[in-house]
Coordinates of N, CA and C in Angstrom, one line a residue:
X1 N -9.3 -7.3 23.3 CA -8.6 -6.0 23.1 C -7.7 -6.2 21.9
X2 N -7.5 -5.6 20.9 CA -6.9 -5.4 20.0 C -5.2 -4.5 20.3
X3 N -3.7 -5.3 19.6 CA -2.9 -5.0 19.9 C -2.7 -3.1 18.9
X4 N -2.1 -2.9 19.8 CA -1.8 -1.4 19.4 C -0.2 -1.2 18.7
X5 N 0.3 -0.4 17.7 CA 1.3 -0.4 17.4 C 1.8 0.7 18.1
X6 N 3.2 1.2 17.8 CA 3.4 2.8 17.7 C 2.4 3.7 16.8
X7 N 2.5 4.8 17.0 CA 2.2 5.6 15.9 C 2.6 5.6 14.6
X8 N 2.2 5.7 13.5 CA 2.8 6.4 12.1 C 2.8 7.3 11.7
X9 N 3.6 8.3 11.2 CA 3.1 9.6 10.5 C 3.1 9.8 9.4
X10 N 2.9 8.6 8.4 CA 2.0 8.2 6.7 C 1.3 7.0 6.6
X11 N 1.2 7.2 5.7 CA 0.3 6.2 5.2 C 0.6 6.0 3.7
X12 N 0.7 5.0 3.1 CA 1.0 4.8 1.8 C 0.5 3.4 1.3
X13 N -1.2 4.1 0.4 CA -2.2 3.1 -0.3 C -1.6 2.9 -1.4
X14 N -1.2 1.8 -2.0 CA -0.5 1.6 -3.1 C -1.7 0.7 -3.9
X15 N -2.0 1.2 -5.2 CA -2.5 0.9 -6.5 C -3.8 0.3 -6.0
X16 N -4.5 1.1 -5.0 CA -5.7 0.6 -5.2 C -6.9 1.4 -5.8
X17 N -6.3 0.9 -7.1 CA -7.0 1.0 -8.7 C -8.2 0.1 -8.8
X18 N -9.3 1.0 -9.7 CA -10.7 0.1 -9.6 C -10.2 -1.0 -10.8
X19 N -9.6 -1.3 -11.4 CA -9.4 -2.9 -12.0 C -8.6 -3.5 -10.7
X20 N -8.0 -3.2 -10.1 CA -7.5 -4.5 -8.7 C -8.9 -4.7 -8.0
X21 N -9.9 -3.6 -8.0 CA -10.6 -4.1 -6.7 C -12.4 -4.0 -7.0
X22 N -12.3 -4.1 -7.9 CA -13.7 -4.1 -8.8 C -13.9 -5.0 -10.1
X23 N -14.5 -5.5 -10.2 CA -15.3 -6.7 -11.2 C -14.4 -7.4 -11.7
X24 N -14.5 -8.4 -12.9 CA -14.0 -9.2 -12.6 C -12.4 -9.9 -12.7
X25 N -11.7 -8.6 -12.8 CA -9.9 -8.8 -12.2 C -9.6 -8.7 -10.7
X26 N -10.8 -8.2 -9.8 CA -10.4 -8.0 -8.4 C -9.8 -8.8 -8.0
X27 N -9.1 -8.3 -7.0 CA -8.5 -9.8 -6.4 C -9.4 -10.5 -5.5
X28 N -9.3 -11.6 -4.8 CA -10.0 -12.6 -4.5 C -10.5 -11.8 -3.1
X29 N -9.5 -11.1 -2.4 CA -9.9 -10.0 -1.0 C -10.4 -9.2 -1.0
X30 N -11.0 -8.3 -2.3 CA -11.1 -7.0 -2.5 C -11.9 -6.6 -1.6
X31 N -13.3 -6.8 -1.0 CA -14.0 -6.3 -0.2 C -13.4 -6.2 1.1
X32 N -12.8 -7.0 1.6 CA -11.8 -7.0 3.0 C -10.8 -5.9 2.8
X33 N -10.2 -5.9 1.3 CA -9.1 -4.9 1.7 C -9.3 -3.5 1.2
X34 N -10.8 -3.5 1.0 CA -11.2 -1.8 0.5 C -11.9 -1.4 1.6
X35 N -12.8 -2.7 3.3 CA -13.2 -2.2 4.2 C -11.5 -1.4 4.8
X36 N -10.6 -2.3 4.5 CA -9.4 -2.2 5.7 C -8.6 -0.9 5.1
X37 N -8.5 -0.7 3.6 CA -8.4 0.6 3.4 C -9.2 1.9 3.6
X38 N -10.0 2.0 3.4 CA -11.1 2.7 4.1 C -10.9 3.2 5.2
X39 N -11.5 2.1 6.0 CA -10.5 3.0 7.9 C -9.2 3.7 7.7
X40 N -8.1 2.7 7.2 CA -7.0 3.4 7.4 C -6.8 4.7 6.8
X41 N -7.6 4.7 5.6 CA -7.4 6.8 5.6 C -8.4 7.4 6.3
X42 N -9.3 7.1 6.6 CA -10.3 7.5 7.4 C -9.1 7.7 8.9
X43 N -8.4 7.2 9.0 CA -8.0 7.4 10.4 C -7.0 7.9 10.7
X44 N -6.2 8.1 9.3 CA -5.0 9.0 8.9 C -5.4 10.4 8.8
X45 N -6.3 10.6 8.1 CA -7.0 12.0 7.7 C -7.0 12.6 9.3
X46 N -8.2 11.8 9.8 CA -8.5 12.4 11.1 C -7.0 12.4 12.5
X47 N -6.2 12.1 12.3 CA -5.0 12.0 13.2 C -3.8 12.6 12.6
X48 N -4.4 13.6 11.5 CA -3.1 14.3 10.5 C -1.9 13.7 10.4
X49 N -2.0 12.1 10.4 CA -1.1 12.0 9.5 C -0.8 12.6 7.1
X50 N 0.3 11.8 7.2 CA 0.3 12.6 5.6 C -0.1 10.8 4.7
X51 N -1.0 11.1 3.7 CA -1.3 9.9 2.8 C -0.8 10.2 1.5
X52 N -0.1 8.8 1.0 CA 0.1 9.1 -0.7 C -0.7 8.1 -0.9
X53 N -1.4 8.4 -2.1 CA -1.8 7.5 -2.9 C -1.2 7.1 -4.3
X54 N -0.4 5.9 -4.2 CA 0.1 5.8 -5.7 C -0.5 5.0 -6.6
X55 N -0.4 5.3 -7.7 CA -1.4 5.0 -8.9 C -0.4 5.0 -10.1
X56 N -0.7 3.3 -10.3 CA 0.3 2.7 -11.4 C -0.1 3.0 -12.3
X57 N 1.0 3.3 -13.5 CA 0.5 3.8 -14.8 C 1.4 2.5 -15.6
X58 N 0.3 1.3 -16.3 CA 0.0 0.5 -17.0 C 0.6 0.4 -18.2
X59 N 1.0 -0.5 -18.9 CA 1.5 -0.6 -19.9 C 0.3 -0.3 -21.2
X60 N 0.3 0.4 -22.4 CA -1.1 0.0 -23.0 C -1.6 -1.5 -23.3
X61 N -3.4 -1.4 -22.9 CA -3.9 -2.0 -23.2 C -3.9 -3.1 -22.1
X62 N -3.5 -2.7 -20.7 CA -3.7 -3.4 -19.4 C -4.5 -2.3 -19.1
X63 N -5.3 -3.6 -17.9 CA -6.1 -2.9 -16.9 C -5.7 -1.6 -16.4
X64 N -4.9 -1.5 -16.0 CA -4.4 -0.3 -15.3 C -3.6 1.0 -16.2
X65 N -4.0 0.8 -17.8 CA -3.5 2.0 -18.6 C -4.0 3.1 -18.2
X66 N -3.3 4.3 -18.2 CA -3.7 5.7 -17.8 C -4.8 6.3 -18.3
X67 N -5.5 7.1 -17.7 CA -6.8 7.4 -18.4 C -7.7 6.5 -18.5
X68 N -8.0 4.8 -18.1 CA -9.0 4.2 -18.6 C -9.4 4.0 -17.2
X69 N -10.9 3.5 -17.5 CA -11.6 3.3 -16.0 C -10.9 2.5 -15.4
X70 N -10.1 1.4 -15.7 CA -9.8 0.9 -14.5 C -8.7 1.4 -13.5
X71 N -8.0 2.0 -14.6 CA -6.8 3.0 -13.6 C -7.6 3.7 -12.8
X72 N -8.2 4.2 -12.9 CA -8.8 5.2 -11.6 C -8.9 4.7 -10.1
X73 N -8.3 5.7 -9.0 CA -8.1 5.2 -7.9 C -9.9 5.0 -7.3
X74 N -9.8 3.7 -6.6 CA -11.5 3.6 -5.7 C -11.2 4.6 -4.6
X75 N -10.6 5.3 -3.9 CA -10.8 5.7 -3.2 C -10.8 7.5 -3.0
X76 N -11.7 8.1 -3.1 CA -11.4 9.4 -2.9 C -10.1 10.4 -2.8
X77 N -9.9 11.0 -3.0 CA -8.5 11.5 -2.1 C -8.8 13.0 -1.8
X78 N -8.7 13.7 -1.2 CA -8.4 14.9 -0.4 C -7.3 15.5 -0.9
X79 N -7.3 16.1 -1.9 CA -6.0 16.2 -2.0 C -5.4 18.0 -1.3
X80 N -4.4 17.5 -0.7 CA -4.2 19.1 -0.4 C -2.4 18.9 0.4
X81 N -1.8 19.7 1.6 CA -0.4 19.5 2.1 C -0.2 18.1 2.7
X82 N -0.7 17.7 3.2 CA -0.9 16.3 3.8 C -1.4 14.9 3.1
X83 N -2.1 15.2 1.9 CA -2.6 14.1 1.1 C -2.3 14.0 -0.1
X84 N -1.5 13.3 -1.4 CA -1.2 13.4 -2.5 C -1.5 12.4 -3.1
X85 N -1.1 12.5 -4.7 CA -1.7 11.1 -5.9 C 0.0 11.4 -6.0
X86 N 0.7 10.0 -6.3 CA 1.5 10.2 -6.5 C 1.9 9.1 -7.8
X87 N 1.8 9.2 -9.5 CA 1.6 8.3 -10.2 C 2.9 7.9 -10.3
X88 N 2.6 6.6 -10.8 CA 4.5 5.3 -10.8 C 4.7 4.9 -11.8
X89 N 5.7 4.7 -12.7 CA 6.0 3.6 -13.7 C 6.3 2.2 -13.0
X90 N 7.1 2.2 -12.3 CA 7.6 1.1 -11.4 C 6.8 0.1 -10.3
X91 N 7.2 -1.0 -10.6 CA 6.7 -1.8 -8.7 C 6.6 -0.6 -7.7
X92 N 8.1 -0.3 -7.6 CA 8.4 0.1 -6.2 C 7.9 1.9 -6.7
X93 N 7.4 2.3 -5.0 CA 6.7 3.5 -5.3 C 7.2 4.7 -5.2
X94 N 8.7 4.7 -4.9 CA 10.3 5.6 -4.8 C 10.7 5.8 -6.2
X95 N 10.8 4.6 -7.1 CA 11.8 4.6 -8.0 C 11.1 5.9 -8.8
X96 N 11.5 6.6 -9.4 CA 12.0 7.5 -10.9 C 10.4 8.2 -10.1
X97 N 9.7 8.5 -9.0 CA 8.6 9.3 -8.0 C 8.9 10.6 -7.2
X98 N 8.2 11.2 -6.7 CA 8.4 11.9 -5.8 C 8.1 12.0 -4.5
X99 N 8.1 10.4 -4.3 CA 7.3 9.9 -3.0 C 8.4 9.9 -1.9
X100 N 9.7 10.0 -2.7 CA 10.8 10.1 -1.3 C 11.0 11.3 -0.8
X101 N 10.8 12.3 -1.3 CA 10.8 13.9 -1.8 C 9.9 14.2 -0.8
X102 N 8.3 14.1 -1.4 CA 7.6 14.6 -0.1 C 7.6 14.0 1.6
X103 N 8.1 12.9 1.6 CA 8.3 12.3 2.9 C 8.7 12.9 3.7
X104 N 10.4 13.4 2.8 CA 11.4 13.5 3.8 C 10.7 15.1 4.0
X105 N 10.0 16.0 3.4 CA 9.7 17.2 3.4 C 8.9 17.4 3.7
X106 N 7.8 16.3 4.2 CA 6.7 16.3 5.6 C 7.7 15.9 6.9
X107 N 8.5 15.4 6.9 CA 8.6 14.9 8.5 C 8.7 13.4 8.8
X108 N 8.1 12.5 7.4 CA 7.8 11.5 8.2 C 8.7 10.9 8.5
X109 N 8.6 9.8 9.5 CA 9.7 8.6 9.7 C 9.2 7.4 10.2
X110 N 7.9 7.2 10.1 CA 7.2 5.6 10.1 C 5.8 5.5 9.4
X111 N 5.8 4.7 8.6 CA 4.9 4.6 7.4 C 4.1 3.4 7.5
X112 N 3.0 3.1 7.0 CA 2.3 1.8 6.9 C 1.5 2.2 5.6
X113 N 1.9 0.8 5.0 CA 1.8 0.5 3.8 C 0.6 -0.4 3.4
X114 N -0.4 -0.2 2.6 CA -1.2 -0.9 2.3 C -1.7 -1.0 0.7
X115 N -2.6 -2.1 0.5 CA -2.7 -2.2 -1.1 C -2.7 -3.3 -2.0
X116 N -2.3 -3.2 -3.2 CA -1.9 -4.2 -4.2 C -1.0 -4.0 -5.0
X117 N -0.2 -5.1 -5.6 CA -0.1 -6.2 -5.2 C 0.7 -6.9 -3.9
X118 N 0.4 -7.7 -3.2 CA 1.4 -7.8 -2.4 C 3.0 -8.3 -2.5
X119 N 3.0 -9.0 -3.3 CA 4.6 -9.6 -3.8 C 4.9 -8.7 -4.4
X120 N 4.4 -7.6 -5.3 CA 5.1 -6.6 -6.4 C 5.1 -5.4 -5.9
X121 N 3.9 -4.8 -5.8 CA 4.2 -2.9 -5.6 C 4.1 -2.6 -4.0
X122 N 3.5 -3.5 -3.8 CA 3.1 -3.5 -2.2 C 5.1 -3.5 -1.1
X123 N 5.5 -4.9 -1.8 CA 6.5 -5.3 -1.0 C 7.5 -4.4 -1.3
X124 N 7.8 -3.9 -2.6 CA 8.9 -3.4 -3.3 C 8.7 -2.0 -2.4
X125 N 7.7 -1.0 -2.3 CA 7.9 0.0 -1.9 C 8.1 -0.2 -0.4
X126 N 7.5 -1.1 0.2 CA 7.8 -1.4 1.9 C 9.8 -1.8 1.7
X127 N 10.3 -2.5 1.1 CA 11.6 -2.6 1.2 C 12.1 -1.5 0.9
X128 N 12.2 -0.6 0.0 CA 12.3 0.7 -0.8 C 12.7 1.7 0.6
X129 N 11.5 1.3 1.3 CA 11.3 2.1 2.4 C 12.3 2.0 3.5
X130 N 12.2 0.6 4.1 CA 12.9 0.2 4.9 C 14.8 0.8 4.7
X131 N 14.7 0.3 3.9 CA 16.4 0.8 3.3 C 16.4 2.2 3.2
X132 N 15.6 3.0 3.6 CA 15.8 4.6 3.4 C 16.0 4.8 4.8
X133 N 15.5 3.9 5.7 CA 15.7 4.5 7.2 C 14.0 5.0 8.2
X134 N 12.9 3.9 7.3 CA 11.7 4.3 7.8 C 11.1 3.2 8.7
X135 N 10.5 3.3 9.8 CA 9.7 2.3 10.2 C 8.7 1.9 9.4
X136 N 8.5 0.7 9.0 CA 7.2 -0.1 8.3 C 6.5 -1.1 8.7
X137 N 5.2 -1.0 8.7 CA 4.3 -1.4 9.3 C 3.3 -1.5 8.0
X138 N 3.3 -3.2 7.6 CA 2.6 -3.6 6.1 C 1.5 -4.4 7.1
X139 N 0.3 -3.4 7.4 CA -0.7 -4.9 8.6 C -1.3 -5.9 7.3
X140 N -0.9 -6.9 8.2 CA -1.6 -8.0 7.3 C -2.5 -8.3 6.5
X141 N -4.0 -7.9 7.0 CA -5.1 -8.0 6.1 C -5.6 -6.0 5.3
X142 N -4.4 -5.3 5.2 CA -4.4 -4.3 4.3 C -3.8 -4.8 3.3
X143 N -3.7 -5.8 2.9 CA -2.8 -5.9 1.3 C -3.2 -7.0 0.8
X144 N -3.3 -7.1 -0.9 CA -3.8 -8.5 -1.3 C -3.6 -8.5 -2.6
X145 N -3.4 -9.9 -3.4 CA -2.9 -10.0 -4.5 C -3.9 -11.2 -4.9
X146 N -3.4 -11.8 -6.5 CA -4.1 -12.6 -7.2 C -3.7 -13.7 -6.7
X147 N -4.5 -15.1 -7.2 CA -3.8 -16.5 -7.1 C -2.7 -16.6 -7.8
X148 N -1.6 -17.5 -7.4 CA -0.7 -17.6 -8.8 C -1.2 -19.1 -9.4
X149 N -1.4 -18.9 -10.6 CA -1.9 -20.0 -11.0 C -1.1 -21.0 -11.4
X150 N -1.4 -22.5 -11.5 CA -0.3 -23.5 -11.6 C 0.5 -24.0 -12.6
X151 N 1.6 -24.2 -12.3 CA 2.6 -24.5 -13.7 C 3.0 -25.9 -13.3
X152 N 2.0 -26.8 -14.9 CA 1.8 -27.9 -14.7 C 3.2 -28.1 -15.0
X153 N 3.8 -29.4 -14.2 CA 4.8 -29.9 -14.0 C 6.2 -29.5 -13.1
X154 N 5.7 -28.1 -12.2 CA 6.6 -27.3 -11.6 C 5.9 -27.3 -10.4
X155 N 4.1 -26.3 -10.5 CA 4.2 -26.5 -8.5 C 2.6 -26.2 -9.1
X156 N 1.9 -26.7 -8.3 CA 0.2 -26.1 -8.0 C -0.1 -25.1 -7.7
X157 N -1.6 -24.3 -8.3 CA -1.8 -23.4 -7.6 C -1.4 -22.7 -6.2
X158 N -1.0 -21.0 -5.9 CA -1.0 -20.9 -4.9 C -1.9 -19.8 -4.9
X159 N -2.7 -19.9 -3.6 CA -3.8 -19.1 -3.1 C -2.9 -17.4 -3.0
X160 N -3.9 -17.0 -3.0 CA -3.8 -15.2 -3.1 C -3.1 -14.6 -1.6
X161 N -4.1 -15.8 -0.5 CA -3.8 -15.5 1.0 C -2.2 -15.9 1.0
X162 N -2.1 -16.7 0.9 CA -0.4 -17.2 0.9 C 0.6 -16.8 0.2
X163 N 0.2 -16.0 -1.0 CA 1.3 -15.5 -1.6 C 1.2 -13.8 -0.8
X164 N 0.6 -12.9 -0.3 CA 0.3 -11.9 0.4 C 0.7 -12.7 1.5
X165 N 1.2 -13.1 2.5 CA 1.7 -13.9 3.8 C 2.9 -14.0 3.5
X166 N 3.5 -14.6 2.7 CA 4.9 -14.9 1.9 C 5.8 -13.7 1.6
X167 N 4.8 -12.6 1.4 CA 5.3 -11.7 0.1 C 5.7 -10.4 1.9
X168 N 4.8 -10.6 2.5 CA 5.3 -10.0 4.0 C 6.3 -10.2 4.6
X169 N 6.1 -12.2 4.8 CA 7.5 -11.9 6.0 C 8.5 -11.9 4.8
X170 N 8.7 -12.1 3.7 CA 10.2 -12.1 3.2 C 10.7 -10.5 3.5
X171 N 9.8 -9.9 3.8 CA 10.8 -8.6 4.1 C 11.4 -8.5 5.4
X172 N 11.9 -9.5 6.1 CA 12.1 -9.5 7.0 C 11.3 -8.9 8.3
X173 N 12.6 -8.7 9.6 CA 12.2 -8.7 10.7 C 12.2 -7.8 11.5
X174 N 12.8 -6.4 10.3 CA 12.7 -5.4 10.0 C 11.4 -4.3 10.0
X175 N 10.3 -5.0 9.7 CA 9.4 -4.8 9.2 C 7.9 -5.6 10.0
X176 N 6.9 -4.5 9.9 CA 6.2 -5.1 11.4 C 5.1 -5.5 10.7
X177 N 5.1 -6.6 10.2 CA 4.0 -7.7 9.1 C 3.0 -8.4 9.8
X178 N 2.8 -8.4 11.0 CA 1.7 -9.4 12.0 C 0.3 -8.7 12.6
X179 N 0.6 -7.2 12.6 CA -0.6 -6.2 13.5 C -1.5 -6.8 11.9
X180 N -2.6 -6.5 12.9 CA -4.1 -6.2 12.0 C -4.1 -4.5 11.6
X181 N -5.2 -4.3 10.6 CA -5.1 -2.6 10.1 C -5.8 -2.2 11.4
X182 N -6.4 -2.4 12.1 CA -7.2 -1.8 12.7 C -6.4 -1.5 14.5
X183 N -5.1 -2.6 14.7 CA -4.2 -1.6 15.9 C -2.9 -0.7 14.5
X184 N -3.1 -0.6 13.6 CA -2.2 0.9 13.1 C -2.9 1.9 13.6
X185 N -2.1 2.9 14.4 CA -2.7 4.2 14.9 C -1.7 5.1 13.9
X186 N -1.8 6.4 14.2 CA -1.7 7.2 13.2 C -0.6 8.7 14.3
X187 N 0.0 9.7 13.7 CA 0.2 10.6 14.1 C 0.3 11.5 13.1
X188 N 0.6 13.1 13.4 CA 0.8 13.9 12.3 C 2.6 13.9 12.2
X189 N 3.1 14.4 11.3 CA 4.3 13.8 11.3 C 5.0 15.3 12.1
X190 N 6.1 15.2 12.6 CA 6.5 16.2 12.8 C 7.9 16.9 12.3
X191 N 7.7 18.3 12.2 CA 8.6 19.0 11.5 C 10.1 18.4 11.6
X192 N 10.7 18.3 10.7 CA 11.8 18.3 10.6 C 12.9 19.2 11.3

């Protein structure tokens, strides 16, 4: 039997852009974390909660520059009162956004966070959050980053899994980093 969380009433897919999760920049998870994305709006949608999707806008001549294929989000979006694109210059998906804006003007007040990267835009917006006064719930195998590769004379490779595990619990205990995607349940958020 799979453990069950509280409810959420958002969801926030952060930068999963087809250069994070398609050929050969994906990260090393990408098929696991585009099944485990997947569900999770699939199960948002259907239990009205509200979804942002944020979409990093790239410095020129990165993967993720505006307008080029790889910025483009892999995942569908619906867009309408309940579901938004919300584009970022920043890590964090609050800063200089309107992602605090619509929250507070749905209702929500517990979010699960999923995506890439996990040490950068992933964690920054789950802290972001937390310090606003939101429940967060980052499930473990929804989020995933690159290897960090080794700096000879300083430290060896570290795998993609361990730096996404690292990049969780530093957010403290605050923050509910251990469920699988699949006990996040979902609610519609309610009026303010």
């Amino acid at each position: 039997m799979t453990q069950r969380v509280e409810p959420v009433d958002a969801l926030i897919v952060v930068d999963v852009q087809s250069a994070f999760v398609t050929g050969g920049g994906a990260v090393p998870a990408a098929g696991r974390l585009v099944d485990r994305t997947t569900d999770l709006i699939a199960r948002a949608r259907r239990d009205g909660a509200f979804i942002a999707h944020l979409q990093n806008d790239g410095p020129p001549g990165s993967d993720d520059e505006p307008h080029t294929p790889g910025w483009e989000l892999h995942h569908p979006v619906a867009p309408g009162p309940t579901e938004v694109v919300i584009r970022k210059p920043y890590d964090d998906g609050f800063e200089e956004t309107a992602l605090g804006t619509v929250l507070t003007d749905a209702g929500v007040r517990a979010l699960a966070v999923c995506g890439v990267m996990s040490e950068m835009c992933v964690q920054a917006t789950a802290r972001t959050a937390l310090a606003l006064g939101y429940r967060v719930v980052v499930p473990h195998d929804a989020h995933a980053t690159q290897d960090i590769p080794a700096a000879p004379g300083i430290a060896e490779a570290v795998p993609a899994a361990t730096v996404s595990r690292v990049a969780a619990y530093a957010l403290g205990s605050d923050a509910e980093t251990t469920v699988p995607a699949a006990a996040v349940t979902f609610t519609a958020p309610s009026a303010s």
